[in-house]
Coordinates of N, CA and C in Angstrom, one line a residue:
X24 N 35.5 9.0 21.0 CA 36.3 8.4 22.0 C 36.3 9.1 23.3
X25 N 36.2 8.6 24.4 CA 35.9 8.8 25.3 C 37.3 9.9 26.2
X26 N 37.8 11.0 26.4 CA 38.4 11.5 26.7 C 39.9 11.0 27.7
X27 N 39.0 9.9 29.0 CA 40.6 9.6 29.5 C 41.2 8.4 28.9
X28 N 40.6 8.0 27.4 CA 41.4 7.1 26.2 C 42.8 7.6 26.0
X29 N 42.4 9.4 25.4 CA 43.0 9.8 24.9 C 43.7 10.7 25.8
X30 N 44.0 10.4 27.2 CA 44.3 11.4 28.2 C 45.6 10.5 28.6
X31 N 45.1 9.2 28.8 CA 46.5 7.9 28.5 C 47.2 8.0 27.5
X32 N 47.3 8.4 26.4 CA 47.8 8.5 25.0 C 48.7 9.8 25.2
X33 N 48.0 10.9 25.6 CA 48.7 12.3 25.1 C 47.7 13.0 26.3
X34 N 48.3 12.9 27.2 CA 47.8 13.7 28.4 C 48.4 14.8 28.1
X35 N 48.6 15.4 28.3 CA 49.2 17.1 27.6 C 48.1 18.1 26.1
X36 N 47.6 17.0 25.4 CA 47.0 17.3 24.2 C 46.1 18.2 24.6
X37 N 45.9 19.2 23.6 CA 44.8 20.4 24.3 C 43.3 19.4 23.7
X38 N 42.5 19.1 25.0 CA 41.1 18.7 24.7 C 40.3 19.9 24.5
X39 N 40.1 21.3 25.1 CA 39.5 22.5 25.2 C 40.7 24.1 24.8
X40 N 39.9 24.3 23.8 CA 40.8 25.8 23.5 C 39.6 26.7 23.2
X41 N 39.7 27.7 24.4 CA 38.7 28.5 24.2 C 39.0 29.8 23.3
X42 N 38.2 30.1 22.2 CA 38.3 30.9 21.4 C 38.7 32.4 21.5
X43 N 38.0 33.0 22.6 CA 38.0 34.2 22.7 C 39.0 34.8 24.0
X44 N 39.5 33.7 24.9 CA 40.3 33.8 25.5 C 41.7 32.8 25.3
X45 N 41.5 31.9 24.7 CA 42.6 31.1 24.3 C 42.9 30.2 26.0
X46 N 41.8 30.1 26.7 CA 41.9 29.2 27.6 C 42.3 28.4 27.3
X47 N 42.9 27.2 27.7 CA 43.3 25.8 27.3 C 43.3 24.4 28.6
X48 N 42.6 23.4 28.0 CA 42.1 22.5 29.4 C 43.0 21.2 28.3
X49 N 44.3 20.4 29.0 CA 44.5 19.1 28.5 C 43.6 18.0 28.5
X50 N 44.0 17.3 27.8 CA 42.8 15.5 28.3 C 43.2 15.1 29.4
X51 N 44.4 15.6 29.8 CA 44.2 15.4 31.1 C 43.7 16.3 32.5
X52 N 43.9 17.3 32.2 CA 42.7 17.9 32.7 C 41.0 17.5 33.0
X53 N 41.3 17.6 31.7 CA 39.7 17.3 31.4 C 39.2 16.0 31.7
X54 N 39.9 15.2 32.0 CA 39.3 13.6 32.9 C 39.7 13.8 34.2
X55 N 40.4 14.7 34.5 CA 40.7 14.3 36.2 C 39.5 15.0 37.2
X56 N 38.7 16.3 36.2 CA 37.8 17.5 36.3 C 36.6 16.6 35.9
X57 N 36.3 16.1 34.9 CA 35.0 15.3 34.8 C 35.0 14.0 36.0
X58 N 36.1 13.3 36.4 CA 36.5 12.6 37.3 C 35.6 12.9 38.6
X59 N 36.2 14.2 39.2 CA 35.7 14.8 40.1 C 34.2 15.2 40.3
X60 N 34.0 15.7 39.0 CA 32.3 15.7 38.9 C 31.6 14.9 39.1
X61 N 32.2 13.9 38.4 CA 31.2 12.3 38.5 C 31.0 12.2 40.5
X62 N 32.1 11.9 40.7 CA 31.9 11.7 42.4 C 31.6 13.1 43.3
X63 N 31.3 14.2 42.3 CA 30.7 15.3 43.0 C 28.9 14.5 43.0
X64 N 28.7 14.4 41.7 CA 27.3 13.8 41.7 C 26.7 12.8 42.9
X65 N 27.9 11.7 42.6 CA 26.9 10.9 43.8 C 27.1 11.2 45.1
X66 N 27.8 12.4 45.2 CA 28.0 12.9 46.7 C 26.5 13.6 47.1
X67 N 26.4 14.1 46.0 CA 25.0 14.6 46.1 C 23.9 13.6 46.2
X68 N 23.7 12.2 45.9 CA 23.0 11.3 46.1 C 22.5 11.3 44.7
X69 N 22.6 12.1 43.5 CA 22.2 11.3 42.2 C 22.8 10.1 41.6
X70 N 21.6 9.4 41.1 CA 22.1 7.8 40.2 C 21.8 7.9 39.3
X71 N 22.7 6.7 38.8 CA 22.4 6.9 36.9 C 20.7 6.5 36.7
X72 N 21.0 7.7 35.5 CA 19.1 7.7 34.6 C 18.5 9.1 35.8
X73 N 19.5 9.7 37.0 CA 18.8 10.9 37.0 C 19.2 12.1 36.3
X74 N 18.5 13.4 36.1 CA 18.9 14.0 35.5 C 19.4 15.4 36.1
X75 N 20.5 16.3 35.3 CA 20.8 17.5 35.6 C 20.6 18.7 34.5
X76 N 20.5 20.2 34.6 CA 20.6 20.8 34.1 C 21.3 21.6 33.9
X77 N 21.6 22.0 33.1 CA 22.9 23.3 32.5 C 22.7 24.8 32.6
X78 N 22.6 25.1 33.1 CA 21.7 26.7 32.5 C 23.5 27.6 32.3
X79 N 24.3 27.4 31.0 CA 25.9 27.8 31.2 C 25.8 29.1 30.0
X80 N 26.3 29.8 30.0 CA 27.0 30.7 29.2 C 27.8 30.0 28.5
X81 N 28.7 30.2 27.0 CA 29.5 29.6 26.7 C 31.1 29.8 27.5
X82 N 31.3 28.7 28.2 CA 32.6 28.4 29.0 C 33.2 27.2 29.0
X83 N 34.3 27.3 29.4 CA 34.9 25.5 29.0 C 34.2 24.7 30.3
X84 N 34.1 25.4 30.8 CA 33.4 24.0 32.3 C 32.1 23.2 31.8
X85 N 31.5 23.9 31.1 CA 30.6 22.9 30.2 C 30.7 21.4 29.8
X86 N 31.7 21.5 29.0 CA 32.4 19.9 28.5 C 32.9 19.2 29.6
X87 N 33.2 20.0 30.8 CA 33.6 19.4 32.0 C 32.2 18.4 32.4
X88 N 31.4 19.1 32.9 CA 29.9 19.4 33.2 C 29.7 17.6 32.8
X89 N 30.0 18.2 30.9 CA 29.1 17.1 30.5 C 29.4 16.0 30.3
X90 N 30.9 15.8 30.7 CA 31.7 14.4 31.0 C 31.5 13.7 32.2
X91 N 31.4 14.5 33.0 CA 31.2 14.6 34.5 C 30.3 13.8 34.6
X92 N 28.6 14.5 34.2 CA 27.4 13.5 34.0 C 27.6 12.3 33.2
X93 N 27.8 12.3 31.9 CA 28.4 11.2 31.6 C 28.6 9.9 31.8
X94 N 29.9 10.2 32.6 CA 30.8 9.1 33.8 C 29.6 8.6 34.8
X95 N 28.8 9.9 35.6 CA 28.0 8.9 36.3 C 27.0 8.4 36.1
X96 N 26.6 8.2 34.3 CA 25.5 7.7 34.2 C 24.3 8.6 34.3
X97 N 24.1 10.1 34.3 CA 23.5 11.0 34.2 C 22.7 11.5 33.2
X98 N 21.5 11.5 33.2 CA 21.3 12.9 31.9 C 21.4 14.3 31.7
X99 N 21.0 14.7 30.7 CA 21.3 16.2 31.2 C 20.9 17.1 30.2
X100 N 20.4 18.2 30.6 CA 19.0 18.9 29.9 C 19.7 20.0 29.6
X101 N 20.5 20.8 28.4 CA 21.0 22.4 28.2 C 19.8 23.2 28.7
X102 N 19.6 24.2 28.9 CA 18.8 25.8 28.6 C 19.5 26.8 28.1
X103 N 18.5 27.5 27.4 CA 19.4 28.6 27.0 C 19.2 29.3 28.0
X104 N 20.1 30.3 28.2 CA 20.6 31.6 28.8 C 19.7 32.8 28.0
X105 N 18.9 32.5 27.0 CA 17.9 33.7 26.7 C 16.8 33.3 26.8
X106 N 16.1 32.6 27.7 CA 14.8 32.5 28.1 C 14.4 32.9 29.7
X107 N 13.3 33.4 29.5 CA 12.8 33.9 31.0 C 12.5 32.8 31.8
X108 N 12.7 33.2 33.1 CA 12.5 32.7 34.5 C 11.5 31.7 34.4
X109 N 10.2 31.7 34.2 CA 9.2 31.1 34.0 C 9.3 29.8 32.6
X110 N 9.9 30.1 32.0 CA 10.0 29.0 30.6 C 11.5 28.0 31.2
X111 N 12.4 28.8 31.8 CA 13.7 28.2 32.4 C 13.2 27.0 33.6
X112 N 11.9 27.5 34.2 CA 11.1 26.4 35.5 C 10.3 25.7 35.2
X113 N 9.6 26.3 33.4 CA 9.0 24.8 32.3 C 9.6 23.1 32.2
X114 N 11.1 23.7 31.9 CA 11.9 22.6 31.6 C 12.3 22.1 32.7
X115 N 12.7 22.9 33.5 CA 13.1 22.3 34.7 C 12.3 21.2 35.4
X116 N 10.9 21.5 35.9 CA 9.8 20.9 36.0 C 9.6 19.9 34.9
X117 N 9.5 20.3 33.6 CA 9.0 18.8 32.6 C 10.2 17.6 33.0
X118 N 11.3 18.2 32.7 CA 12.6 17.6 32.8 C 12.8 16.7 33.7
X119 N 12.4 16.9 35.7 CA 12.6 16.5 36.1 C 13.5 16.4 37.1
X120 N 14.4 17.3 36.6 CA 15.8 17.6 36.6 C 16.2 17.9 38.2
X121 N 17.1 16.9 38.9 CA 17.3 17.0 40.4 C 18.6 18.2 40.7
X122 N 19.2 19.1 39.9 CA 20.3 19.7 39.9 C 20.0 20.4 39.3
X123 N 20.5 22.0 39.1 CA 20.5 23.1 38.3 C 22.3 23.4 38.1
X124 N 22.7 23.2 37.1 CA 24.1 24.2 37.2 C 23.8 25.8 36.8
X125 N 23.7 26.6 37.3 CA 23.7 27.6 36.0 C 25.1 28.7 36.3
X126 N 25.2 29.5 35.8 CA 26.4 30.3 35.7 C 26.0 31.8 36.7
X127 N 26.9 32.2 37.8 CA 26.8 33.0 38.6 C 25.7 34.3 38.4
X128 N 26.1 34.6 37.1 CA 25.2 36.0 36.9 C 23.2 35.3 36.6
X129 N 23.1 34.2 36.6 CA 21.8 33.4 35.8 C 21.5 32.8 37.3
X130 N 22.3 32.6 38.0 CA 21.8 32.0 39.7 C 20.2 32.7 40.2
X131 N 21.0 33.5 40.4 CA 20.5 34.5 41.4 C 18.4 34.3 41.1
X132 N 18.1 34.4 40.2 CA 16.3 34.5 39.8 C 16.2 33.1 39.5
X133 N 17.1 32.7 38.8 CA 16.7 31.3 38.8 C 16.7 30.4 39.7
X134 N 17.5 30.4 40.6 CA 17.6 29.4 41.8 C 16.4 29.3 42.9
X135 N 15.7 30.6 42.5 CA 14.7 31.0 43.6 C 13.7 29.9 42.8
X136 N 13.0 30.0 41.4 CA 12.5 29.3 40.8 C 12.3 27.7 40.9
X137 N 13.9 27.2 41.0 CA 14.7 26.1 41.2 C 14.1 25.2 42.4
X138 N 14.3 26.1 43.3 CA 13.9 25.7 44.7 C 12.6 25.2 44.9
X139 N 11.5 26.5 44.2 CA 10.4 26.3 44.8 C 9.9 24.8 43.8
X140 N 10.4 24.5 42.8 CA 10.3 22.9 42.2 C 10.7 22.0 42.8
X141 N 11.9 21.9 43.8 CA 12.4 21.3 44.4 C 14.1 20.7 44.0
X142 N 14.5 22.0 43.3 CA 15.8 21.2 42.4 C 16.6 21.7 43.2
X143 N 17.9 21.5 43.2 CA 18.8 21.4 44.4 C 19.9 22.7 43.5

């Protein structure tokens, strides 16, 4: 079921509890945040059937992430976070993939990579 179903029902309900910090994101949260993503995307000019990638550590923005794409009709490709530079610009490259998300500390070498493929 699609989150802002259940965000009309029990907006308050915890949709995200993060384990090791006991973070907590409601359904309502978490549709107003995937909301925003969606129309972050096509600010960027992606349409549905293009794709993005994840490069995330485990974090609750993830599920955001991947509602976000979702909503706008998006695909969307994980990587791990333990593969090198060169295998991370494999997928990127096979993939396609017009967007990189990745997590601050994973930016930095990757993005250079990112670029020279042409990913935003």
């Amino acid at each position: 079921m699609h989150p802002s179903v259940i965000a009309l029902n029990s907006p308050e309900k915890p949709a995200i509890i993060m384990a090791g910090s006991g973070d907590t994101v409601s359904y309502a949260q978490l549709d107003a945040r995937s909301n925003q993503g969606a129309q972050m995307f096509r600010r960027l000019g992606l349409e549905r059937g293009d794709v993005i990638a994840l490069l995330l550590d485990n974090v609750r923005e993830f599920l955001e992430i991947v509602w976000a794409a979702q909503r706008a009709g998006l695909y969307y490709v994980c990587i791990s976070t333990r593969l090198v530079a060169d295998e991370v610009g494999f997928i990127l490259g096979d993939s396609e993939a017009k967007v990189l998300i990745a997590g601050n500390d994973l930016a930095v070498d990757i993005a250079r990579q990112a670029n020279d493929l042409g990913v935003t």
